[in-house]
């Protein structure tokens, strides 16, 4: 990982030197221009796997465009930080610039194409990504750190190579000046818009979307989770069956933003950490770089720390919480009226006094590494999970694959329980320095046995760790990504952990599920949401997306008057229509072809009919259908599809009585 706030250790500038034999796709000479590269950009290797595109891409295919390569690995907080910058550049130069992600994995798990696909979906990346699992592209470009960015001119020559954050500030003036220079010189750029086959359009949605952390209230048997990619907080009530919950509250509009207010007004942006204390929830609103407070009595959300943008400061920081910028807060816990925060972006732990509303660095110098010392002299590496036994703080220090502790005495120190270094990881049970984890991001203390339970995220396991003897063993999970229930249960990048009444609840992030382990039997179950329709209020597509994603059907001739729309859905094997959530349909038309219709459909079958009344004439029927379907063997695994059909209709006295609409769900 590369911490951009320290000295720029590795910055390559291959610069704006004049060159010879540099021409664009039309044979025009760029060599006398300032913004032409000197070194030919190496071509992508054949045989590599690509995402967000149906076909492999070559730099030759992109002649006439500026190309920005982003070397990243999805665990890396600095890589996550530059994604908004890349999106800004793509939005500002949609016709001149193409971004290509080069995923060169740090961890073994990150080499898997399916895992990269999940990261693309989680961070809503909409440019092509090559899986550089063998570091071929990385080595060809002599990259040395994540993230590294490389700008290539329209002739395939390297203009500039840079390392670290602040990508928009670095490349925006260069791209702007380069385009202006090319235009003034009469150089023909390829301004044709390129469309890519995005992973998001190939993937059905789940009820939860990359759930983050979890908290519980023992007195009321409630569970609180951050439904991160749906930008909201969910409150569940546990039923008598430990694997069934009812949704009590949905907090947040579902849109990303920073707005405070009521449950139906508030906005979040990929929140992660959550903790419960005295009828309030405290939320690490990670990508807003804020701490939010939710009053469960008044049902109001307010910001209590942060400024809504990423801090660029490092070292020891203190000040008023409302006037201090934060850097990717990832988890948090309340201890004695103080809020302790795992500040992943700063590689530190912070402390906020809830009485005085002041905030300060509690542990970590800001250097990214594993180094035990006095609290502020130690080095941490992207702390992402936090818990406590009341005497010490325990935290998952993800980039060094470690579980570590911090004394609650401010004159205390940081100690490592298991974990050795930035590039020392694996899946090995044992004691002390023999233990290997792989990017753990969740941890919870269990007062019943004085042990720590850690989400060994990239090993797809739950580990149990003795903080005194430093012994670590597999508690649950086979190591293979999956969603199987039972005593040989499987997980897919588990994240948050919470213990309630002898049950270990887990946010199973890449499965988009809430799981539970009975700690008496170690049986894993998937938690079923009994009223899933309550989650749908803010998930239906907006009008623009409806038009973009419309399924355009073949024109039909229908009879004027009463007709039927007959839907025939083919479900994935082993799935059925969710009996707890009826399909919802709305029908409208261009002009006066039909009156608007909106209703719930009482059906448990994938084949059903909807009556409508047509007036004579021509036009489109616009049909929106929200349908839920679940795994028959594992009822907690449910998906939904918000479909929009555009059906051209000629309505006459000679038409048919029924229009058949067939669709295969994935």
XYZ file of C-alpha atoms in Angstrom, residues 73-76 103-113 115-116 131 438 458 493:
21
model
C -5.805 -4.077 -5.397
C -9.224 -4.068 -3.805
C -8.071 -4.358 -0.179
C -6.110 -1.108 -0.439
C -6.005 -5.335 -10.770
C -2.650 -6.602 -9.492
C -3.566 -8.404 -6.289
C -1.728 -8.140 -2.998
C -3.549 -11.009 -1.267
C -4.061 -14.502 -2.686
C -7.844 -14.241 -2.443
C -7.794 -11.053 -4.486
C -6.398 -12.911 -7.485
C -9.737 -14.612 -8.139
C -11.716 -13.060 -10.964
C -13.688 -11.745 -6.078
C -12.556 -8.860 -8.276
C -7.092 -9.353 -13.850
C -5.536 -13.111 5.585
C -10.068 -13.344 2.817
C -15.691 -12.512 2.841
